[in-house]
mmCIF file of C-alpha atoms in Angstrom:
data_model
loop_
_atom_site.group_PDB
_atom_site.id
_atom_site.type_symbol
_atom_site.label_atom_id
_atom_site.label_comp_id
_atom_site.label_asym_id
_atom_site.label_seq_id
_atom_site.Cartn_x
_atom_site.Cartn_y
_atom_site.Cartn_z
ATOM 1 C CA MET A 1 62.886 21.217 -4.923
ATOM 2 C CA ALA A 2 59.818 21.707 -2.732
ATOM 3 C CA ILE A 3 56.589 20.028 -3.855
ATOM 4 C CA ARG A 4 54.828 23.363 -4.243
ATOM 5 C CA ASP A 5 57.716 24.585 -6.423
ATOM 6 C CA LEU A 6 57.600 21.434 -8.540
ATOM 7 C CA PHE A 7 53.876 21.743 -9.186
ATOM 8 C CA SER A 8 54.162 25.447 -9.890
ATOM 9 C CA SER A 9 56.614 25.021 -12.719
ATOM 10 C CA LYS A 10 55.254 25.639 -16.201
ATOM 11 C CA ARG A 11 56.747 22.371 -17.505
ATOM 12 C CA VAL A 12 54.917 20.236 -14.938
ATOM 13 C CA CYS A 13 51.664 22.091 -15.541
ATOM 14 C CA HIS A 14 52.066 21.441 -19.257
ATOM 15 C CA LEU A 15 52.699 17.739 -18.611
ATOM 16 C CA LEU A 16 49.652 17.475 -16.346
ATOM 17 C CA VAL A 17 47.405 19.172 -18.832
ATOM 18 C CA THR A 18 48.629 17.273 -21.878
ATOM 19 C CA GLY A 19 48.924 13.928 -20.067
ATOM 20 C CA GLU A 20 52.575 13.497 -20.977
ATOM 21 C CA GLY A 21 55.257 11.895 -18.862
ATOM 22 C CA VAL A 22 55.624 10.086 -15.556
ATOM 23 C CA ILE A 23 54.430 12.968 -13.410
ATOM 24 C CA ALA A 24 51.121 13.111 -15.298
ATOM 25 C CA ASP A 25 50.640 9.372 -14.737
ATOM 26 C CA LYS A 26 51.351 9.810 -11.021
ATOM 27 C CA TYR A 27 48.911 12.683 -10.845
ATOM 28 C CA ASN A 28 46.186 10.633 -12.575
ATOM 29 C CA TYR A 29 46.802 7.690 -10.227
ATOM 30 C CA PHE A 30 46.619 10.066 -7.260
ATOM 31 C CA MET A 31 43.309 11.515 -8.439
ATOM 32 C CA ASP A 32 41.954 7.974 -9.031
ATOM 33 C CA PHE A 33 42.998 7.062 -5.507
ATOM 34 C CA LEU A 34 41.199 10.050 -4.007
ATOM 35 C CA THR A 35 38.064 9.473 -6.095
ATOM 36 C CA ASN A 36 37.774 5.776 -5.265
ATOM 37 C CA ASN A 37 38.681 6.269 -1.613
ATOM 38 C CA ARG A 38 35.873 8.818 -1.320
ATOM 39 C CA ALA A 39 33.491 6.439 -3.098
ATOM 40 C CA ALA A 40 34.462 3.501 -0.843
ATOM 41 C CA LEU A 41 33.955 5.547 2.326
ATOM 42 C CA GLY A 42 30.553 6.698 1.066
ATOM 43 C CA ILE A 43 29.473 3.119 0.341
ATOM 44 C CA ILE A 44 30.627 1.960 3.779
ATOM 45 C CA SER A 45 28.540 4.749 5.285
ATOM 46 C CA GLU A 46 25.524 3.625 3.237
ATOM 47 C CA LEU A 47 26.012 0.024 4.399
ATOM 48 C CA GLU A 48 26.091 1.183 8.022
ATOM 49 C CA HIS A 49 22.894 3.146 7.435
ATOM 50 C CA LEU A 50 21.344 0.073 5.814
ATOM 51 C CA TYR A 51 22.219 -2.012 8.878
ATOM 52 C CA TYR A 52 21.435 0.442 11.649
ATOM 53 C CA GLY A 53 18.710 2.505 9.983
ATOM 54 C CA SER A 54 14.958 1.966 10.027
ATOM 55 C CA GLY A 55 14.700 1.072 6.337
ATOM 56 C CA PRO A 56 14.554 -2.446 4.856
ATOM 57 C CA PHE A 57 17.684 -4.582 5.225
ATOM 58 C CA THR A 58 17.771 -7.065 2.364
ATOM 59 C CA MET A 59 20.501 -9.246 0.949
ATOM 60 C CA ALA A 60 19.798 -7.831 -2.495
ATOM 61 C CA GLY A 61 20.541 -4.333 -1.194
ATOM 62 C CA VAL A 62 23.684 -5.478 0.606
ATOM 63 C CA GLU A 63 24.924 -7.337 -2.471
ATOM 64 C CA ARG A 64 24.432 -4.288 -4.670
ATOM 65 C CA GLN A 65 26.321 -2.040 -2.256
ATOM 66 C CA TYR A 66 29.066 -4.624 -1.787
ATOM 67 C CA GLY A 67 29.568 -4.894 -5.542
ATOM 68 C CA GLN A 68 30.120 -1.132 -5.732
ATOM 69 C CA LEU A 69 32.458 -1.235 -2.717
ATOM 70 C CA ALA A 70 34.517 -4.087 -4.226
ATOM 71 C CA ALA A 71 34.878 -2.211 -7.511
ATOM 72 C CA ALA A 72 35.935 0.989 -5.742
ATOM 73 C CA THR A 73 38.428 -0.927 -3.605
ATOM 74 C CA ASP A 74 39.967 -2.678 -6.635
ATOM 75 C CA ASN A 75 40.354 0.671 -8.371
ATOM 76 C CA LEU A 76 41.845 2.187 -5.215
ATOM 77 C CA VAL A 77 44.430 -0.620 -4.937
ATOM 78 C CA MET A 78 45.244 -0.276 -8.638
ATOM 79 C CA ALA A 79 45.855 3.456 -8.133
ATOM 80 C CA LEU A 80 48.123 2.791 -5.136
ATOM 81 C CA ASN A 81 50.171 0.332 -7.141
ATOM 82 C CA GLY A 82 50.396 2.866 -9.918
ATOM 83 C CA LEU A 83 51.729 5.465 -7.516
ATOM 84 C CA ALA A 84 54.260 3.050 -5.995
ATOM 85 C CA PRO A 85 54.847 0.116 -8.388
ATOM 86 C CA GLY A 86 55.402 -3.151 -6.568
ATOM 87 C CA LYS A 87 54.988 -1.689 -3.086
ATOM 88 C CA TYR A 88 51.320 -2.638 -2.647
ATOM 89 C CA ALA A 89 51.137 -5.835 -4.696
ATOM 90 C CA GLU A 90 50.024 -7.769 -1.607
ATOM 91 C CA LEU A 91 46.890 -5.602 -1.363
ATOM 92 C CA SER A 92 45.707 -6.925 -4.721
ATOM 93 C CA ARG A 93 46.065 -10.511 -3.484
ATOM 94 C CA VAL A 94 44.239 -9.671 -0.231
ATOM 95 C CA SER A 95 41.430 -7.989 -2.160
ATOM 96 C CA ASP A 96 41.056 -11.064 -4.384
ATOM 97 C CA ARG A 97 41.018 -13.357 -1.335
ATOM 98 C CA ILE A 98 38.322 -11.292 0.377
ATOM 99 C CA ALA A 99 36.215 -11.414 -2.804
ATOM 100 C CA ARG A 100 36.515 -15.232 -2.906
ATOM 101 C CA GLU A 101 35.544 -15.548 0.768
ATOM 102 C CA ILE A 102 32.519 -13.259 0.441
ATOM 103 C CA ALA A 103 31.217 -14.724 -2.830
ATOM 104 C CA PRO A 104 29.457 -17.724 -1.179
ATOM 105 C CA VAL A 105 27.434 -15.351 1.033
ATOM 106 C CA PHE A 106 25.730 -13.923 -2.039
ATOM 107 C CA ALA A 107 25.577 -17.137 -4.036
ATOM 108 C CA ALA A 108 22.037 -18.169 -4.858
ATOM 109 C CA ALA A 109 20.826 -20.811 -2.427
ATOM 110 C CA PRO A 110 20.414 -24.195 -4.063
ATOM 111 C CA LEU A 111 16.863 -24.739 -5.158
ATOM 112 C CA PRO A 112 15.041 -26.831 -2.551
ATOM 113 C CA PRO A 113 13.822 -30.256 -3.539
ATOM 114 C CA VAL A 114 10.325 -30.096 -4.924
ATOM 115 C CA GLY A 115 8.985 -32.991 -2.842
ATOM 116 C CA GLU A 116 5.237 -33.432 -2.519
ATOM 117 C CA LEU A 117 3.201 -31.081 -4.682
ATOM 118 C CA VAL A 118 -0.190 -31.489 -2.981
ATOM 119 C CA LEU A 119 -0.939 -32.853 0.480
ATOM 120 C CA PRO A 120 -4.252 -33.550 2.265
ATOM 121 C CA LEU A 121 -4.671 -31.577 5.475
ATOM 122 C CA GLU A 122 -4.711 -34.774 7.516
ATOM 123 C CA ALA A 123 -1.130 -35.512 6.370
ATOM 124 C CA LEU A 124 0.245 -32.317 7.924
ATOM 125 C CA THR A 125 2.150 -32.251 11.214
ATOM 126 C CA ALA A 126 3.712 -29.499 13.303
ATOM 127 C CA GLU A 127 6.845 -29.840 11.148
ATOM 128 C CA SER A 128 4.933 -29.111 7.933
ATOM 129 C CA VAL A 129 5.112 -25.321 8.162
ATOM 130 C CA GLN A 130 7.965 -24.963 5.647
ATOM 131 C CA VAL A 131 6.119 -27.233 3.221
ATOM 132 C CA ALA A 132 2.492 -26.199 3.707
ATOM 133 C CA GLY A 133 2.693 -22.744 5.305
ATOM 134 C CA SER A 134 1.356 -21.644 8.672
ATOM 135 C CA LYS A 135 -2.342 -21.291 7.883
ATOM 136 C CA ALA A 136 -2.923 -24.777 6.454
ATOM 137 C CA THR A 137 -0.711 -26.388 9.082
ATOM 138 C CA ASN A 138 -2.458 -24.642 11.982
ATOM 139 C CA LEU A 139 -5.868 -25.589 10.608
ATOM 140 C CA ALA A 140 -4.801 -29.227 10.331
ATOM 141 C CA LEU A 141 -3.403 -29.260 13.869
ATOM 142 C CA ILE A 142 -6.605 -27.791 15.306
ATOM 143 C CA HIS A 143 -8.398 -30.894 14.087
ATOM 144 C CA LYS A 144 -5.623 -33.380 14.807
ATOM 145 C CA TYR A 145 -4.943 -32.416 18.433
ATOM 146 C CA LEU A 146 -8.193 -30.825 19.604
ATOM 147 C CA ASP A 147 -10.668 -32.757 17.466
ATOM 148 C CA ALA A 148 -12.246 -29.463 16.446
ATOM 149 C CA PRO A 149 -14.394 -29.710 13.312
ATOM 150 C CA ILE A 150 -12.804 -28.383 10.114
ATOM 151 C CA PRO A 151 -13.871 -28.812 6.479
ATOM 152 C CA PRO A 152 -11.830 -31.304 4.419
ATOM 153 C CA GLY A 153 -9.094 -29.811 2.299
ATOM 154 C CA PHE A 154 -5.610 -30.000 0.822
ATOM 155 C CA VAL A 155 -2.610 -27.722 0.424
ATOM 156 C CA ILE A 156 -0.638 -26.996 -2.748
ATOM 157 C CA THR A 157 2.854 -26.931 -1.275
ATOM 158 C CA ALA A 158 5.899 -24.695 -1.427
ATOM 159 C CA GLY A 159 7.470 -27.388 -3.614
ATOM 160 C CA ALA A 160 4.632 -26.947 -6.081
ATOM 161 C CA LEU A 161 5.467 -23.255 -6.335
ATOM 162 C CA GLU A 162 9.128 -24.101 -6.966
ATOM 163 C CA LEU A 163 8.059 -26.438 -9.760
ATOM 164 C CA PHE A 164 5.725 -23.818 -11.218
ATOM 165 C CA LEU A 165 8.416 -21.121 -11.264
ATOM 166 C CA ARG A 166 11.083 -23.445 -12.664
ATOM 167 C CA GLU A 167 9.043 -24.931 -15.470
ATOM 168 C CA THR A 168 7.703 -21.540 -16.542
ATOM 169 C CA ASN A 169 11.206 -19.975 -16.313
ATOM 170 C CA LEU A 170 9.839 -17.234 -14.063
ATOM 171 C CA ALA A 171 12.173 -17.621 -11.073
ATOM 172 C CA GLU A 172 15.082 -15.564 -12.427
ATOM 173 C CA THR A 173 12.794 -12.992 -14.043
ATOM 174 C CA ILE A 174 10.965 -12.367 -10.769
ATOM 175 C CA ALA A 175 14.248 -12.141 -8.846
ATOM 176 C CA GLY A 176 15.506 -9.560 -11.325
ATOM 177 C CA LEU A 177 12.354 -7.450 -11.043
ATOM 178 C CA LEU A 178 12.498 -7.536 -7.249
ATOM 179 C CA ALA A 179 16.205 -6.638 -7.038
ATOM 180 C CA GLY A 180 16.724 -3.112 -5.838
ATOM 181 C CA LEU A 181 13.071 -2.373 -5.096
ATOM 182 C CA SER A 182 12.449 0.164 -2.351
ATOM 183 C CA PRO A 183 9.173 0.538 -0.428
ATOM 184 C CA ASP A 184 9.639 4.285 -0.761
ATOM 185 C CA ASN A 185 9.626 4.310 -4.589
ATOM 186 C CA LEU A 186 5.919 3.706 -5.057
ATOM 187 C CA GLU A 187 5.879 4.147 -8.822
ATOM 188 C CA ASP A 188 8.638 1.576 -9.377
ATOM 189 C CA LEU A 189 7.053 -0.756 -6.833
ATOM 190 C CA GLU A 190 3.649 -0.580 -8.541
ATOM 191 C CA GLU A 191 5.105 -1.094 -12.020
ATOM 192 C CA LYS A 192 7.263 -4.095 -11.173
ATOM 193 C CA SER A 193 4.665 -5.686 -8.914
ATOM 194 C CA GLN A 194 2.135 -5.533 -11.747
ATOM 195 C CA ALA A 195 4.660 -6.996 -14.186
ATOM 196 C CA ILE A 196 5.287 -9.983 -11.899
ATOM 197 C CA ARG A 197 1.580 -10.618 -11.339
ATOM 198 C CA ASP A 198 0.915 -10.470 -15.079
ATOM 199 C CA LEU A 199 3.684 -13.010 -15.760
ATOM 200 C CA ILE A 200 2.239 -15.449 -13.209
ATOM 201 C CA LEU A 201 -1.339 -15.110 -14.462
ATOM 202 C CA GLN A 202 -0.282 -15.574 -18.092
ATOM 203 C CA ALA A 203 1.765 -18.710 -17.345
ATOM 204 C CA SER A 204 0.358 -22.235 -17.583
ATOM 205 C CA VAL A 205 0.327 -24.473 -14.524
ATOM 206 C CA PRO A 206 2.646 -27.435 -15.292
ATOM 207 C CA ALA A 207 0.761 -30.532 -16.362
ATOM 208 C CA GLY A 208 2.021 -32.683 -13.479
ATOM 209 C CA LEU A 209 0.953 -30.149 -10.888
ATOM 210 C CA ALA A 210 -2.405 -29.602 -12.577
ATOM 211 C CA ALA A 211 -3.043 -33.363 -12.460
ATOM 212 C CA GLU A 212 -2.254 -33.527 -8.731
ATOM 213 C CA ILE A 213 -4.566 -30.600 -7.963
ATOM 214 C CA SER A 214 -7.351 -32.312 -9.903
ATOM 215 C CA GLY A 215 -6.716 -35.549 -8.000
ATOM 216 C CA ALA A 216 -6.872 -33.735 -4.656
ATOM 217 C CA TYR A 217 -10.156 -32.133 -5.689
ATOM 218 C CA ARG A 218 -11.653 -35.537 -6.501
ATOM 219 C CA GLU A 219 -10.683 -36.731 -3.024
ATOM 220 C CA ILE A 220 -12.579 -33.782 -1.503
ATOM 221 C CA GLU A 221 -15.566 -34.655 -3.695
ATOM 222 C CA ALA A 222 -15.489 -38.194 -2.312
ATOM 223 C CA LYS A 223 -15.561 -36.834 1.250
ATOM 224 C CA THR A 224 -18.334 -34.317 0.573
ATOM 225 C CA HIS A 225 -20.466 -34.329 -2.582
ATOM 226 C CA PRO A 226 -20.021 -34.104 -6.368
ATOM 227 C CA GLY A 227 -19.237 -30.612 -7.636
ATOM 228 C CA VAL A 228 -18.119 -29.345 -4.227
ATOM 229 C CA ARG A 229 -16.826 -25.774 -4.310
ATOM 230 C CA LEU A 230 -13.566 -24.774 -2.677
ATOM 231 C CA ALA A 231 -12.140 -21.753 -0.919
ATOM 232 C CA MET A 232 -8.608 -21.204 -2.251
ATOM 233 C CA ARG A 233 -6.686 -19.389 0.473
ATOM 234 C CA SER A 234 -3.093 -18.265 0.917
ATOM 235 C CA SER A 235 -0.953 -20.272 3.309
ATOM 236 C CA ALA A 236 2.420 -18.628 2.772
ATOM 237 C CA VAL A 237 5.474 -19.648 4.760
ATOM 238 C CA GLY A 238 5.765 -16.978 7.459
ATOM 239 C CA GLU A 239 2.117 -15.929 7.209
ATOM 240 C CA ASP A 240 0.152 -15.788 10.475
ATOM 241 C CA THR A 241 3.379 -15.422 12.483
ATOM 242 C CA GLU A 242 4.966 -12.264 13.944
ATOM 243 C CA ALA A 243 4.645 -10.902 10.386
ATOM 244 C CA SER A 244 0.950 -11.581 9.943
ATOM 245 C CA PHE A 245 0.402 -10.415 6.327
ATOM 246 C CA ALA A 246 -3.217 -9.962 7.397
ATOM 247 C CA GLY A 247 -5.447 -9.117 4.448
ATOM 248 C CA GLN A 248 -2.551 -8.842 2.003
ATOM 249 C CA TYR A 249 -2.961 -12.073 0.068
ATOM 250 C CA ALA A 250 -5.901 -13.073 -2.104
ATOM 251 C CA THR A 251 -8.681 -15.478 -1.195
ATOM 252 C CA GLU A 252 -10.877 -16.961 -3.925
ATOM 253 C CA LEU A 253 -14.235 -18.235 -2.643
ATOM 254 C CA ASN A 254 -16.704 -20.772 -4.036
ATOM 255 C CA VAL A 255 -14.274 -21.943 -6.717
ATOM 256 C CA THR A 256 -15.533 -24.552 -9.185
ATOM 257 C CA GLN A 257 -13.417 -27.450 -10.405
ATOM 258 C CA ASP A 258 -12.945 -25.741 -13.783
ATOM 259 C CA ASN A 259 -11.479 -22.647 -12.138
ATOM 260 C CA LEU A 260 -9.100 -24.269 -9.654
ATOM 261 C CA LEU A 261 -5.911 -23.579 -11.608
ATOM 262 C CA GLU A 262 -6.820 -19.974 -12.296
ATOM 263 C CA ALA A 263 -7.659 -19.469 -8.609
ATOM 264 C CA TYR A 264 -4.305 -21.020 -7.670
ATOM 265 C CA LYS A 265 -2.466 -18.527 -9.880
ATOM 266 C CA LEU A 266 -4.471 -15.601 -8.509
ATOM 267 C CA VAL A 267 -3.467 -16.467 -4.950
ATOM 268 C CA VAL A 268 0.181 -16.983 -5.932
ATOM 269 C CA ALA A 269 0.199 -13.676 -7.843
ATOM 270 C CA SER A 270 -1.199 -11.843 -4.814
ATOM 271 C CA LYS A 271 2.134 -12.443 -3.097
ATOM 272 C CA TYR A 272 3.490 -9.720 -5.373
ATOM 273 C CA SER A 273 0.947 -6.984 -4.763
ATOM 274 C CA PRO A 274 2.655 -3.658 -3.997
ATOM 275 C CA ARG A 275 1.370 -3.807 -0.434
ATOM 276 C CA ALA A 276 2.698 -7.334 0.186
ATOM 277 C CA VAL A 277 6.089 -6.629 -1.422
ATOM 278 C CA SER A 278 6.456 -3.397 0.562
ATOM 279 C CA TYR A 279 5.489 -5.228 3.776
ATOM 280 C CA ARG A 280 8.181 -7.866 3.173
ATOM 281 C CA LEU A 281 10.790 -5.196 2.490
ATOM 282 C CA ARG A 282 9.929 -3.334 5.685
ATOM 283 C CA TYR A 283 10.008 -6.590 7.678
ATOM 284 C CA GLU A 284 13.362 -7.384 6.030
ATOM 285 C CA LEU A 285 12.051 -10.640 4.570
ATOM 286 C CA GLU A 286 13.505 -12.106 1.405
ATOM 287 C CA ASP A 287 11.163 -13.362 -1.293
ATOM 288 C CA ARG A 288 12.438 -16.908 -0.741
ATOM 289 C CA ASP A 289 11.557 -16.646 2.969
ATOM 290 C CA THR A 290 7.829 -16.389 2.219
ATOM 291 C CA ARG A 291 7.094 -19.100 -0.325
ATOM 292 C CA MET A 292 3.420 -19.216 -1.218
ATOM 293 C CA CYS A 293 1.419 -22.333 -0.476
ATOM 294 C CA VAL A 294 -2.294 -22.434 -1.259
ATOM 295 C CA ALA A 295 -4.933 -24.262 0.772
ATOM 296 C CA GLY A 296 -7.991 -25.634 -0.984
ATOM 297 C CA ILE A 297 -10.792 -26.008 1.592
ATOM 298 C CA ALA A 298 -14.306 -27.304 0.989
ATOM 299 C CA MET A 299 -16.682 -24.313 0.997
ATOM 300 C CA ILE A 300 -19.268 -24.046 3.708
ATOM 301 C CA ASP A 301 -22.573 -22.513 2.646
ATOM 302 C CA SER A 302 -22.413 -20.408 5.772
ATOM 303 C CA ARG A 303 -25.477 -19.256 7.635
ATOM 304 C CA ALA A 304 -23.141 -17.040 9.673
ATOM 305 C CA SER A 305 -19.392 -16.408 9.823
ATOM 306 C CA GLY A 306 -17.080 -14.542 12.101
ATOM 307 C CA VAL A 307 -13.875 -14.107 14.057
ATOM 308 C CA LEU A 308 -13.090 -15.200 17.611
ATOM 309 C CA TYR A 309 -10.526 -13.501 19.857
ATOM 310 C CA THR A 310 -9.609 -15.261 23.079
ATOM 311 C CA VAL A 311 -8.439 -11.843 24.292
ATOM 312 C CA ASP A 312 -10.590 -8.805 23.528
ATOM 313 C CA PRO A 313 -8.153 -6.656 21.478
ATOM 314 C CA SER A 314 -9.562 -3.387 22.808
ATOM 315 C CA ARG A 315 -9.532 -4.540 26.463
ATOM 316 C CA PRO A 316 -6.706 -7.065 26.876
ATOM 317 C CA GLY A 317 -6.930 -7.018 30.659
ATOM 318 C CA SER A 318 -10.675 -7.617 30.862
ATOM 319 C CA HIS A 319 -10.632 -11.458 30.878
ATOM 320 C CA LEU A 320 -13.221 -11.325 28.088
ATOM 321 C CA LEU A 321 -13.348 -13.487 24.994
ATOM 322 C CA LYS A 322 -14.833 -11.691 21.981
ATOM 323 C CA ILE A 323 -16.712 -13.056 18.950
ATOM 324 C CA ASN A 324 -17.688 -10.923 15.948
ATOM 325 C CA SER A 325 -20.137 -12.418 13.442
ATOM 326 C CA VAL A 326 -22.283 -11.542 10.420
ATOM 327 C CA TRP A 327 -24.851 -13.283 8.256
ATOM 328 C CA GLY A 328 -23.451 -15.255 5.323
ATOM 329 C CA LEU A 329 -19.767 -15.510 4.399
ATOM 330 C CA GLY A 330 -17.201 -13.703 6.501
ATOM 331 C CA GLU A 331 -15.276 -11.647 3.928
ATOM 332 C CA LEU A 332 -17.342 -8.508 4.571
ATOM 333 C CA LEU A 333 -16.453 -8.751 8.248
ATOM 334 C CA VAL A 334 -12.708 -9.268 7.859
ATOM 335 C CA GLY A 335 -12.636 -6.544 5.221
ATOM 336 C CA GLY A 336 -14.305 -4.096 7.611
ATOM 337 C CA GLU A 337 -17.233 -3.568 5.227
ATOM 338 C CA ALA A 338 -20.092 -4.813 7.404
ATOM 339 C CA ALA A 339 -21.545 -4.025 10.810
ATOM 340 C CA ALA A 340 -21.093 -7.100 12.974
ATOM 341 C CA ASP A 341 -22.654 -8.618 16.033
ATOM 342 C CA GLU A 342 -20.400 -8.696 19.093
ATOM 343 C CA PHE A 343 -20.555 -11.317 21.830
ATOM 344 C CA TYR A 344 -18.426 -11.148 24.991
ATOM 345 C CA VAL A 345 -17.841 -14.238 27.129
ATOM 346 C CA ASP A 346 -16.332 -14.078 30.613
ATOM 347 C CA LYS A 347 -13.376 -16.479 30.521
ATOM 348 C CA THR A 348 -13.577 -17.032 34.276
ATOM 349 C CA THR A 349 -17.260 -17.996 34.536
ATOM 350 C CA GLY A 350 -17.883 -19.126 30.944
ATOM 351 C CA ALA A 351 -21.029 -16.987 30.772
ATOM 352 C CA ILE A 352 -22.047 -14.552 28.051
ATOM 353 C CA GLY A 353 -21.587 -11.135 29.595
ATOM 354 C CA GLN A 354 -22.650 -8.793 26.806
ATOM 355 C CA ARG A 355 -24.245 -8.832 23.350
ATOM 356 C CA VAL A 356 -24.067 -5.966 20.859
ATOM 357 C CA ILE A 357 -26.312 -6.742 17.884
ATOM 358 C CA GLY A 358 -25.577 -4.757 14.724
ATOM 359 C CA ARG A 359 -27.977 -3.917 11.905
ATOM 360 C CA LYS A 360 -26.889 -6.236 9.110
ATOM 361 C CA THR A 361 -28.433 -5.039 5.836
ATOM 362 C CA GLU A 362 -26.380 -7.133 3.386
ATOM 363 C CA ARG A 363 -24.713 -10.515 3.353
ATOM 364 C CA LEU A 364 -22.237 -12.263 1.072
ATOM 365 C CA VAL A 365 -23.454 -15.619 -0.244
ATOM 366 C CA ASN A 366 -22.280 -18.291 -2.671
ATOM 367 C CA ARG A 367 -23.414 -18.000 -6.281
ATOM 368 C CA GLU A 368 -24.729 -21.144 -7.943
ATOM 369 C CA GLY A 369 -22.311 -20.793 -10.847
ATOM 370 C CA GLY A 370 -19.276 -20.159 -8.617
ATOM 371 C CA GLY A 371 -17.986 -17.057 -6.918
ATOM 372 C CA THR A 372 -19.987 -14.914 -4.533
ATOM 373 C CA ARG A 373 -22.618 -12.199 -4.589
ATOM 374 C CA LEU A 374 -24.128 -9.646 -2.241
ATOM 375 C CA GLU A 375 -27.778 -9.926 -1.310
ATOM 376 C CA ALA A 376 -30.064 -7.914 0.926
ATOM 377 C CA VAL A 377 -30.852 -9.365 4.329
ATOM 378 C CA PRO A 378 -34.631 -9.591 4.846
ATOM 379 C CA THR A 379 -35.855 -6.761 7.067
ATOM 380 C CA GLY A 380 -36.992 -9.119 9.796
ATOM 381 C CA GLU A 381 -33.502 -10.670 10.122
ATOM 382 C CA GLN A 382 -31.370 -7.541 9.995
ATOM 383 C CA GLU A 383 -31.320 -6.954 13.740
ATOM 384 C CA LEU A 384 -31.496 -10.575 14.838
ATOM 385 C CA PRO A 385 -28.326 -12.070 16.389
ATOM 386 C CA SER A 386 -26.383 -14.053 13.804
ATOM 387 C CA LEU A 387 -25.348 -16.593 16.468
ATOM 388 C CA ASP A 388 -27.497 -18.141 19.168
ATOM 389 C CA ASP A 389 -26.229 -18.536 22.715
ATOM 390 C CA ASP A 390 -25.432 -22.242 22.389
ATOM 391 C CA THR A 391 -23.212 -21.561 19.378
ATOM 392 C CA VAL A 392 -21.458 -18.659 21.101
ATOM 393 C CA LEU A 393 -20.671 -20.860 24.117
ATOM 394 C CA ALA A 394 -19.524 -23.780 21.961
ATOM 395 C CA LEU A 395 -17.201 -21.503 20.007
ATOM 396 C CA SER A 396 -15.831 -19.983 23.206
ATOM 397 C CA ARG A 397 -14.976 -23.441 24.538
ATOM 398 C CA TYR A 398 -13.034 -24.251 21.358
ATOM 399 C CA GLY A 399 -11.271 -20.904 21.625
ATOM 400 C CA LEU A 400 -10.206 -21.494 25.217
ATOM 401 C CA ARG A 401 -8.943 -24.976 24.386
ATOM 402 C CA LEU A 402 -6.894 -23.506 21.543
ATOM 403 C CA GLU A 403 -5.484 -20.805 23.814
ATOM 404 C CA GLU A 404 -4.557 -23.382 26.415
#
């Protein structure tokens, strides 16, 4: 009997509808095969898009898609074996073997040893980046190899963050909230980012870590003066590299001893701002690839602050070094909120070639009780250069040594 004749018979149609008999079972297996084959092909297509597309490629995304593909494949093999009992038994064994071989790829990496929780800047070497982050390590090396002046400080290490997350039981919770996040789902990103930051800020810093931070602060006091204030700055692993994270992490200025732990948590929590999480996703960075370290640096009661570029960003072929500066602390400058003075130094001759003096009506200064405040710049100082020529030339020499 032809297949079309078999399936046109009233008896077979009755069996298929009522689910009775061998033919109905075969039909159901066949439909399961088609459904799961279609699903598996769709997932493979999504994995290819994940790999070749412009969106974020993360292990969490791959693992989720692989789990769906494995389930569809198992169901597909089960349907084949139902259609032809015993004929495809080997496929089940192959599928199980593939699952065993792939499992280690997605297994959680063993937690790194905690190691040192807090280190003085002078203890850092070029190999300290994975422990202390790029910013603290680079600052330490500037002093160590070029003898450039830097304020004393310490770094709360990546190991300290591991300890903090373990002892507060936050590691798995944060991983769960981050799983499946997309930079394109802004509402979900905002909600889960806020949840993570709240968890960190509500947690208590472990007693052992708190004691080491206090001890490091006392060492800074001994090098400076009693009651010294600190700048608590991010020094995440991977920060200030090809993925700069510029302006994405928090900085707490003029922090008193009583507020050190809270400032530490604020900087750690800033790793999970929507902007920072989205940036990591788009750069295809895993959360574990960017562990947050925090540098505690003695505050300078700055007369002027600024940024030095050994290559003028707007004219990279000009052989000019550029310095931007403002009165007071530098956060208004880096945040783009203040008009700055501009100084251009010819890298060939070492001479100042141009000065552009901005009108600086406000400055950020340290508050006596901690933190910062805005104050008006006296009228007579608003259009004065914030740096004199000797300082500009001294800074340019440090910049050229660093570039070299």
